XYZ file of C-alpha atoms in Angstrom:
676
model
C 68.731 132.905 94.899
C 70.192 136.376 95.255
C 69.571 139.158 92.809
C 71.502 139.194 89.529
C 71.375 135.400 89.168
C 73.977 134.819 91.876
C 73.321 132.125 94.440
C 72.932 133.448 97.987
C 75.550 132.567 100.572
C 73.019 130.574 102.615
C 71.930 128.590 99.547
C 75.551 127.996 98.590
C 76.396 126.703 102.067
C 73.459 124.303 101.934
C 74.445 123.088 98.460
C 78.059 122.566 99.491
C 77.044 120.438 102.459
C 74.846 118.333 100.217
C 77.594 117.840 97.640
C 80.392 117.525 100.182
C 83.567 115.899 98.895
C 81.780 113.858 96.230
C 81.629 116.967 94.070
C 84.183 116.861 91.269
C 86.020 120.157 91.541
C 86.505 120.304 87.776
C 82.746 120.090 87.200
C 81.322 123.148 85.354
C 78.626 123.592 88.019
C 81.275 123.794 90.714
C 83.242 126.388 88.743
C 80.126 128.486 88.154
C 79.299 128.478 91.855
C 82.828 129.508 92.804
C 82.976 132.247 90.157
C 79.756 133.710 91.527
C 80.985 134.014 95.105
C 81.376 137.674 96.040
C 84.963 138.298 97.296
C 83.468 139.923 100.394
C 81.735 136.605 101.213
C 84.860 134.444 100.885
C 85.990 134.735 104.547
C 82.583 133.660 105.840
C 82.287 130.808 103.353
C 85.731 129.460 104.254
C 84.937 129.730 107.963
C 81.748 127.753 107.330
C 83.412 124.868 105.473
C 86.316 124.758 107.943
C 83.864 123.657 110.630
C 81.225 121.811 108.599
C 82.880 120.111 105.624
C 85.274 117.215 105.056
C 88.971 117.718 104.433
C 88.747 117.193 100.628
C 85.915 119.726 100.428
C 87.919 122.257 102.446
C 90.882 121.822 100.145
C 88.715 122.252 97.053
C 87.158 125.452 98.370
C 90.507 126.931 99.280
C 91.935 126.094 95.866
C 89.050 127.924 94.201
C 88.677 130.885 96.554
C 91.993 131.785 98.179
C 93.636 133.141 94.988
C 90.585 135.352 94.367
C 90.608 136.601 97.950
C 94.335 137.353 97.664
C 93.741 139.544 94.618
C 91.455 141.831 96.622
C 92.997 141.569 100.108
C 96.299 139.635 100.202
C 97.003 140.417 103.856
C 93.662 139.063 105.085
C 93.982 135.967 102.890
C 97.520 135.349 104.158
C 96.398 135.764 107.767
C 93.752 133.090 107.174
C 96.301 130.725 105.600
C 98.835 131.229 108.400
C 96.186 130.498 111.030
C 95.455 126.975 109.739
C 96.623 124.422 112.291
C 97.441 121.566 109.910
C 101.010 121.996 108.624
C 100.372 120.578 105.150
C 97.108 122.484 104.669
C 98.774 125.676 105.900
C 101.643 125.370 103.411
C 99.282 124.652 100.514
C 97.052 127.585 101.448
C 99.988 129.996 101.670
C 101.038 128.918 98.173
C 97.519 129.538 96.833
C 97.426 133.006 98.397
C 100.837 133.866 96.968
C 99.687 132.877 93.472
C 96.622 135.118 93.658
C 98.671 137.981 95.090
C 101.183 137.659 92.224
C 98.436 138.119 89.644
C 97.567 141.463 91.243
C 101.001 142.679 92.373
C 103.785 140.389 91.087
C 106.651 142.536 92.386
C 105.361 142.578 95.960
C 104.516 138.866 95.956
C 107.936 137.967 94.528
C 109.764 140.112 97.086
C 107.839 138.499 99.925
C 108.477 134.986 98.615
C 112.220 135.527 98.275
C 112.660 136.590 101.885
C 111.218 133.316 103.198
C 113.818 130.987 104.755
C 115.047 128.213 102.473
C 112.847 125.163 102.692
C 109.793 123.475 101.236
C 107.479 126.430 101.945
C 109.722 128.873 100.075
C 109.903 126.522 97.094
C 106.137 126.069 97.000
C 105.436 129.810 97.289
C 108.021 130.778 94.662
C 106.564 128.224 92.267
C 103.076 129.674 92.772
C 104.336 133.222 92.212
C 106.276 132.293 89.065
C 103.330 130.412 87.588
C 101.114 133.453 88.133
C 103.690 135.809 86.568
C 104.447 133.632 83.544
C 101.417 134.513 81.438
C 101.995 138.268 81.426
C 105.787 138.400 81.692
C 107.654 135.103 81.252
C 111.056 136.808 81.219
C 110.372 138.318 84.644
C 109.250 134.916 85.922
C 112.449 133.344 84.550
C 114.578 136.058 86.147
C 112.880 135.287 89.462
C 113.608 131.587 88.966
C 117.296 132.312 88.378
C 117.575 134.951 91.103
C 115.928 132.810 93.757
C 118.305 129.895 93.251
C 115.315 127.570 93.057
C 116.323 124.205 91.627
C 113.326 122.176 92.753
C 111.085 120.623 90.124
C 108.297 119.107 92.255
C 105.728 121.903 91.976
C 105.721 122.278 88.184
C 106.633 125.969 87.905
C 109.126 125.326 85.096
C 106.432 123.602 83.055
C 103.939 126.419 83.563
C 106.514 129.160 82.949
C 107.931 127.740 79.726
C 104.555 126.701 78.371
C 103.426 130.328 78.541
C 106.727 131.554 77.126
C 106.818 129.090 74.227
C 103.310 130.103 73.183
C 104.697 133.620 72.654
C 108.314 133.010 71.557
C 109.377 129.345 71.441
C 112.948 129.926 70.251
C 113.742 132.301 73.116
C 112.017 130.006 75.592
C 114.124 127.064 74.381
C 117.355 129.048 74.596
C 116.606 130.165 78.139
C 115.491 126.692 79.254
C 118.869 125.319 78.187
C 120.473 127.614 80.785
C 118.728 125.873 83.679
C 121.231 123.983 85.804
C 118.692 121.613 87.384
C 118.398 118.560 85.152
C 114.818 117.720 86.126
C 113.716 121.338 85.940
C 115.262 121.626 82.478
C 113.560 118.421 81.326
C 110.233 119.743 82.582
C 110.783 122.994 80.672
C 111.715 121.176 77.455
C 108.515 119.118 77.518
C 106.313 122.175 77.941
C 108.141 124.018 75.145
C 107.716 121.012 72.850
C 103.948 120.886 73.386
C 103.455 124.614 72.851
C 105.813 124.949 69.873
C 104.221 122.034 68.027
C 100.897 123.854 68.035
C 102.284 126.472 65.628
C 105.271 124.879 63.858
C 105.747 121.150 64.496
C 108.581 120.820 61.968
C 110.648 123.531 63.668
C 109.857 122.037 67.058
C 111.012 118.617 65.850
C 114.278 120.035 64.507
C 114.939 121.599 67.909
C 114.031 118.410 69.808
C 116.286 116.236 67.667
C 119.217 118.491 68.535
C 118.784 118.142 72.304
C 121.920 116.564 73.803
C 120.188 114.427 76.423
C 118.564 111.281 75.044
C 115.735 111.172 77.614
C 114.929 114.849 77.068
C 114.906 114.209 73.336
C 112.486 111.281 73.658
C 110.092 113.163 75.912
C 110.147 116.298 73.762
C 109.476 114.341 70.559
C 106.605 112.513 72.250
C 105.076 115.827 73.361
C 105.478 117.292 69.862
C 103.775 114.308 68.228
C 100.894 114.543 70.698
C 100.319 118.237 69.935
C 100.875 117.745 66.195
C 98.324 114.934 66.023
C 95.656 117.159 67.549
C 95.795 119.300 64.401
C 97.074 116.860 61.753
C 96.964 113.140 62.563
C 98.185 112.060 59.134
C 101.146 114.425 59.191
C 102.158 113.260 62.659
C 101.734 109.595 61.666
C 103.877 110.048 58.557
C 106.616 111.597 60.647
C 106.576 108.819 63.248
C 106.602 106.081 60.610
C 109.849 107.367 59.118
C 111.596 107.464 62.505
C 114.200 104.744 63.160
C 112.991 101.844 65.299
C 113.654 102.159 69.004
C 112.324 103.515 72.279
C 111.867 107.055 70.934
C 109.640 105.816 68.114
C 107.609 103.605 70.478
C 106.988 106.465 72.881
C 106.016 108.815 70.049
C 103.676 106.203 68.574
C 101.884 105.759 71.914
C 101.384 109.517 72.168
C 100.013 109.548 68.636
C 97.622 106.683 69.378
C 96.227 108.456 72.425
C 95.236 111.453 70.278
C 94.240 109.487 67.154
C 91.793 107.393 69.167
C 89.871 110.532 70.072
C 88.921 111.140 66.425
C 88.976 107.705 64.722
C 89.539 104.905 67.250
C 88.678 102.098 64.825
C 91.328 103.217 62.343
C 93.873 103.712 65.118
C 93.182 100.243 66.564
C 93.382 98.591 63.137
C 96.699 100.308 62.475
C 98.055 99.133 65.846
C 96.839 95.556 65.302
C 98.679 95.454 61.994
C 102.059 96.150 63.574
C 104.523 93.311 64.241
C 104.193 91.656 67.658
C 106.115 93.343 70.438
C 106.121 96.294 72.802
C 105.444 98.867 70.094
C 102.216 97.117 69.120
C 101.108 96.478 72.709
C 101.799 100.030 73.869
C 100.021 101.633 70.923
C 96.958 99.394 71.090
C 96.648 99.924 74.859
C 96.807 103.679 74.370
C 94.097 103.538 71.697
C 91.808 101.278 73.747
C 92.149 103.544 76.766
C 90.675 106.426 74.798
C 88.157 104.437 72.734
C 86.472 102.830 75.726
C 85.675 106.246 77.184
C 83.868 107.264 73.985
C 82.149 104.017 72.963
C 82.570 101.291 75.604
C 80.582 98.646 73.741
C 82.575 98.962 70.517
C 85.920 99.077 72.326
C 85.125 96.043 74.479
C 83.941 94.065 71.483
C 87.193 94.869 69.720
C 89.303 93.782 72.705
C 87.367 90.564 73.275
C 87.853 89.606 69.628
C 91.632 89.857 69.940
C 93.480 86.527 70.068
C 94.604 85.351 73.507
C 98.025 86.520 74.569
C 100.010 89.474 75.823
C 98.469 91.989 73.420
C 94.923 91.112 74.515
C 95.867 91.136 78.208
C 97.489 94.563 77.934
C 94.477 95.930 76.071
C 92.097 94.424 78.644
C 94.090 95.949 81.479
C 93.915 99.371 79.834
C 90.181 98.925 79.271
C 89.628 98.092 82.952
C 91.587 101.125 84.128
C 89.899 103.494 81.677
C 86.293 102.419 82.265
C 86.496 102.080 86.052
C 85.162 105.538 86.886
C 82.483 105.474 84.180
C 81.119 102.020 84.979
C 82.767 100.275 87.940
C 80.517 97.206 87.651
C 81.589 96.690 84.043
C 85.216 97.198 85.097
C 84.827 94.495 87.757
C 83.449 92.076 85.153
C 86.334 92.847 82.790
C 88.783 92.420 85.657
C 87.695 88.779 85.942
C 88.945 88.204 82.377
C 92.488 89.230 83.318
C 94.917 86.437 84.198
C 96.042 86.314 87.857
C 99.353 88.007 88.508
C 100.683 91.374 87.410
C 97.743 92.153 85.131
C 95.246 91.879 88.001
C 97.574 93.454 90.555
C 98.044 96.518 88.346
C 94.290 97.055 87.880
C 92.689 96.032 91.162
C 93.346 99.354 92.918
C 91.441 101.289 90.263
C 88.468 98.911 90.257
C 88.193 98.774 94.050
C 88.420 102.549 94.373
C 85.743 103.226 91.780
C 83.401 100.600 93.263
C 83.852 102.078 96.746
C 83.132 105.560 95.450
C 79.824 104.385 93.961
C 78.713 101.726 96.458
C 80.993 100.901 99.413
C 79.090 97.719 100.329
C 79.359 96.420 96.763
C 83.088 97.110 96.889
C 83.478 95.084 100.082
C 81.424 92.210 98.678
C 83.590 92.198 95.562
C 86.798 92.201 97.588
C 85.538 89.274 99.682
C 84.974 87.338 96.459
C 88.610 87.701 95.390
C 90.987 84.827 96.143
C 93.649 85.420 98.783
C 96.745 87.033 97.328
C 98.289 90.321 96.252
C 95.233 91.507 94.324
C 92.979 91.171 97.368
C 95.528 92.886 99.619
C 95.866 95.805 97.198
C 92.082 96.126 96.952
C 91.733 96.331 100.737
C 94.247 99.158 100.896
C 92.477 100.967 98.072
C 89.030 101.060 99.667
C 90.051 101.651 103.274
C 90.369 105.430 103.114
C 87.299 105.891 100.906
C 85.136 103.631 103.060
C 86.229 105.350 106.263
C 85.241 108.705 104.748
C 81.777 107.398 103.859
C 80.966 105.122 106.779
C 83.769 104.549 109.298
C 81.605 102.307 111.478
C 80.904 100.010 108.546
C 84.607 100.024 107.718
C 85.516 99.027 111.270
C 82.854 96.296 111.262
C 84.307 94.929 108.035
C 87.789 94.961 109.585
C 86.448 92.645 112.300
C 85.665 90.026 109.632
C 89.248 89.919 108.346
C 91.773 87.359 109.575
C 94.363 88.740 112.022
C 97.293 89.417 109.713
C 99.324 92.265 108.195
C 96.547 93.156 105.738
C 94.064 93.624 108.584
C 96.554 95.785 110.481
C 97.111 97.961 107.416
C 93.370 98.259 106.806
C 92.771 99.371 110.399
C 95.569 101.947 110.099
C 93.921 103.335 106.961
C 90.529 103.582 108.697
C 92.132 105.406 111.607
C 93.900 107.920 109.356
C 90.706 108.776 107.506
C 88.261 108.712 110.428
C 90.475 110.966 112.547
C 90.293 113.681 109.897
C 86.506 113.883 110.047
C 85.691 112.917 113.672
C 88.716 112.572 115.912
C 86.826 111.821 119.132
C 84.820 108.952 117.639
C 87.923 107.571 115.976
C 89.841 107.668 119.252
C 87.024 105.943 121.134
C 86.993 103.178 118.523
C 90.773 102.738 118.479
C 91.103 102.651 122.257
C 88.529 99.834 122.417
C 90.468 97.642 119.991
C 92.163 94.590 121.528
C 95.720 95.260 122.630
C 98.226 94.460 119.944
C 99.735 95.712 116.730
C 96.401 96.721 115.153
C 95.536 98.996 118.063
C 98.967 100.560 118.092
C 98.908 101.127 114.322
C 95.520 102.809 114.589
C 96.595 105.152 117.395
C 99.881 105.960 115.670
C 97.896 106.854 112.569
C 95.826 109.309 114.594
C 98.786 110.918 116.322
C 99.052 113.774 113.832
C 95.373 114.764 114.075
C 95.356 114.286 117.854
C 98.382 116.532 118.327
C 96.682 119.277 116.333
C 93.441 119.033 118.285
C 94.641 118.370 121.841
C 98.383 117.821 122.291
C 98.139 117.662 126.084
C 95.648 114.778 125.945
C 97.744 112.972 123.349
C 100.853 113.226 125.490
C 98.960 112.040 128.577
C 97.846 109.003 126.592
C 101.447 108.347 125.556
C 102.556 108.403 129.189
C 99.885 105.819 130.046
C 101.210 103.228 127.580
C 102.788 100.271 129.359
C 104.774 98.888 126.441
C 108.047 100.726 125.881
C 108.035 100.014 122.129
C 104.429 101.192 121.731
C 105.127 104.335 123.720
C 108.239 105.117 121.675
C 106.401 104.608 118.394
C 103.525 106.876 119.416
C 105.811 109.580 120.818
C 107.892 109.634 117.651
C 104.806 110.209 115.477
C 103.347 112.738 117.906
C 106.524 114.803 118.157
C 106.953 114.870 114.394
C 103.459 116.304 113.985
C 103.826 118.745 116.896
C 107.090 120.077 115.446
C 105.295 120.998 112.233
C 102.385 122.724 113.936
C 103.801 124.263 117.128
C 107.563 123.719 117.363
C 107.969 126.012 120.386
C 105.477 123.976 122.426
C 107.100 120.718 121.327
C 110.560 121.933 122.376
C 109.173 123.126 125.709
C 107.607 119.706 126.361
C 110.897 117.992 125.581
C 112.558 119.910 128.408
C 110.098 118.364 130.899
C 110.814 114.755 129.910
C 113.221 112.623 131.956
C 116.076 110.796 130.248
C 115.186 107.428 128.777
C 113.651 105.707 125.768
C 110.546 107.925 125.769
C 112.596 111.125 125.628
C 114.825 109.670 122.915
C 111.823 108.702 120.761
C 110.238 112.125 121.215
C 113.530 113.831 120.358
C 113.934 111.844 117.149
C 110.387 112.686 116.061
C 110.877 116.352 116.937
C 114.072 116.570 114.894
C 112.451 114.796 111.951
C 109.486 117.190 112.008
C 111.654 120.308 112.347
C 113.856 119.185 109.452
C 110.957 119.453 107.025
C 110.648 123.217 107.345
C 113.354 124.432 109.747
C 116.458 122.317 109.129
C 118.728 124.847 110.887
C 116.686 124.487 114.073
C 116.801 120.713 113.698
C 120.582 120.846 113.248
C 120.929 122.922 116.414
C 118.929 120.320 118.329
C 121.091 117.518 116.924
C 124.260 119.332 117.969
C 123.024 119.332 121.563
C 122.576 115.556 121.698
C 125.209 113.357 123.326
C 127.604 111.736 120.864
C 126.556 108.267 119.783
C 124.198 106.312 117.567
C 121.169 108.472 118.295
C 122.961 111.688 117.347
C 124.345 110.083 114.188
C 120.913 108.807 113.140
C 119.295 112.183 113.843
C 121.993 114.008 111.883
C 121.392 111.865 108.800
C 117.634 112.421 109.117
C 118.199 116.190 109.002
C 120.671 115.926 106.128
C 118.212 113.937 103.994
C 115.624 116.731 104.298
C 117.981 119.702 104.181
C 119.759 118.442 101.055
C 116.507 118.704 99.126
C 115.899 122.379 99.925
C 119.397 123.842 100.425
C 122.154 121.344 99.566
C 124.955 123.872 100.029
C 123.861 124.641 103.594
C 123.483 120.920 104.300
C 126.969 120.331 102.910
C 128.459 123.094 105.043
C 126.942 121.500 108.139
C 128.012 117.974 107.212
C 131.581 119.196 106.664
C 131.728 119.898 110.411
C 131.096 116.225 111.251
C 134.129 114.238 112.432
C 135.636 111.726 110.007
C 133.763 108.446 110.001
C 130.708 106.609 108.738
C 128.217 109.359 109.589
C 130.169 111.992 107.636
C 130.581 109.594 104.714
C 126.857 108.774 104.671
C 125.930 112.447 104.943
C 128.065 113.335 101.925
C 126.546 110.485 99.912
C 123.037 111.617 100.849
C 123.757 115.228 99.886
C 125.372 114.446 96.542
C 122.618 112.013 95.531
C 119.949 114.674 96.031
C 122.022 117.579 94.696
C 123.075 115.765 91.518
C 119.442 115.196 90.558
C 118.602 118.892 90.677
C 121.860 120.699 89.865
C 124.660 118.372 88.714
C 127.028 121.239 87.865
C 126.903 122.795 91.341
C 127.102 119.333 92.894
C 130.260 118.616 90.893
C 131.815 121.908 91.969
C 131.195 120.975 95.595
C 132.798 117.571 95.056
C 135.864 119.293 93.626
C 136.183 121.356 96.779
C 136.398 118.313 99.061
C 139.731 117.078 100.319
C 140.719 113.566 99.280
C 139.621 110.777 101.562
C 136.987 108.121 102.148
C 134.136 110.633 102.411
C 134.965 112.135 99.013
C 135.388 108.728 97.383
C 131.985 107.561 98.616
C 130.397 110.806 97.428
C 132.031 110.475 93.997
C 130.653 106.956 93.670
C 127.121 108.202 94.458
C 127.559 111.130 92.055
C 128.555 108.838 89.186
C 125.603 106.539 89.876
C 123.215 109.501 89.713
C 124.683 111.000 86.525
C 125.454 107.888 84.488
C 121.986 107.480 82.995
C 121.271 111.041 81.857
C 124.716 112.669 81.746
C 127.267 109.935 81.008
C 129.837 112.320 79.495
C 129.805 114.412 82.669
C 130.027 111.307 84.853
C 132.940 109.800 82.910
C 135.914 111.696 84.407
C 134.527 111.196 87.897
C 134.280 107.448 87.332
C 137.977 107.399 86.448
C 138.865 109.354 89.593
C 137.805 106.547 91.949
C 140.872 105.102 93.654
C 139.551 101.620 94.474
C 140.144 99.488 91.326
C 136.963 97.428 91.688
C 134.774 100.478 92.289
C 136.478 102.333 89.422
C 135.975 99.490 86.958
C 132.317 99.069 87.959
C 131.704 102.813 87.569
C 133.420 102.951 84.164
C 131.298 100.050 82.928
C 128.117 101.697 84.236
C 128.904 104.962 82.420
C 130.036 103.229 79.242
C 126.883 101.113 78.881
C 124.699 104.202 78.916
C 127.003 106.420 76.862
C 127.371 103.790 74.124
C 123.587 103.895 73.663
C 123.400 107.639 73.022
C 126.821 108.555 71.564
C 128.695 105.442 70.427
C 131.625 107.307 68.863
C 132.288 109.569 71.844
C 131.808 106.744 74.320
C 134.159 104.405 72.453
C 136.896 107.027 72.253
C 136.667 107.615 76.004
C 136.387 103.941 76.901
C 139.506 102.906 75.000
C 141.568 105.435 76.985
C 140.371 104.279 80.423
C 142.163 101.883 82.763
C 139.444 99.235 82.354
C 140.942 95.836 81.400
C 140.866 95.170 77.647
C 138.641 92.109 77.983
C 135.973 94.165 79.760
C 136.255 96.938 77.152
C 135.682 94.471 74.328
C 132.731 92.890 76.146
C 131.073 96.311 76.478
C 131.633 97.154 72.805
C 130.347 93.754 71.708
C 127.203 94.113 73.842
C 126.537 97.625 72.508
C 126.857 96.452 68.903
C 124.048 93.903 69.238
């Protein structure tokens, strides 16, 4: 070891190779090793693992080290991230670097992030920057969120931002969260505020949650409050839940309470759950308790479950026990699995058991899978172990595939082996796949390797594609290859396209190229689509671009779609855009709808808009439902909105419903159903 108690770089490299991807990145030993890496050694260590370690290990190292490197030398760290050949790994690494940079110089990192072109990368980077800023200056992070026009919720920045803010000033955080126009982003913010606020003043947090206008937001916030409250005062949280009116909100809160209660007194929590009347509330709570108890004292928890009377409650508790104990003791989980009745209970648990067995002993996992009867459980287990087994011993995985009957499950298993093997040893994986008998399995395997092959040697991959005799096989491979090439080297992919003669092969390559470009450069993809001859292929490609573009920049996607000629493609494009836009920013989506001229395209978009809003925002959906011109569509939309609205605001919903054009008999049927 080096002086000062720090492990030397050579020793660290040796230890990392020994641990490889089996190391749990949350393990304290792992964190200590990473904390002790000198920033000056980070470039060399990353270069070492990039050539010597598996893909999961590389990802773990980057997650730990890139933010630290960015704090000391953001330009060098960003150069490293940009040089990664794999599109997904490159995007993730850039986000990690941006987060570290923002901790050191938030203004510079934010300015850089905002100038990125709209797309998935910009969203990911902005989320990383905001998360890093939130601890020191949540208002500045919120201003960046608003200024950037970011409505995405996938990367969790809203949760991180408002969790930090609520720990300092929950009332202000709640007021600002209510200003978010993205429904999912706002819901994410509300949940984080609820958890943080309940740590200091659960009663005030509960008063705020009960006043939330959206029923789903209210349920989730109350559940988060109860969970945090129970960590400090189980009895107080239990008393509050018990006085809540029966319903879904109470059930969800009770499950959250049980999860926490079981960590301190699982026997009391289980006894309380068992004493409840039969039904979902009892089953959900007992399952939550058992899931925690079995991790603390497996013997006591299992004894309790096995003493339960046969029936749904016991099956649900057994299923939770199997899922919870799988990683601690996969053999015990497999034995418990045998006690579950065939059907959904086994299907829902088999993935977890197979995965944990394969992680501990791949051969034992395969033997166990072979012992299962044919059916959904066995098929799910095969899919679960394929990737893990191919990481550990791809030759053994391929040998096992040879023992399977020639069917869809075998084809899927071979595809999984190919995906995994290609990441660690592309040449060996290719040699194996090319020696498979001709047929669907071979084609699936080679298609699965297309992405890795295009990164390593695109010329060889394209030569292979040209050698394929089957037109359908060639088209399938070229589509996958072009999609990958577009993400890693779009200029080279476009150049290759120009060399291809007209025909099915060129068409397949073009479709893959457009699909790949749409992920990160939808404008470029749109330009390529515009150059295609009119017809089915152009229409299909246009909708492929729209589906991606609408997620990152719906206004730009809408502007492009508005240029389409009237017809099915334009109608479908508008429906696609509004469905995505309404999830993230229903107000802006509604404003766009208002701007459309009347016609079939607008009517179809309105129908999609109502379908998206009816569940969470029925009052906002209501006037749009009435605006539909087709009587059958209008009546169906009104009924859809009314059913949901009557659940959350009976008085308001009834007043609206009685003034609609829905036939009286249908109105009365809705009111009668809601009153039950």
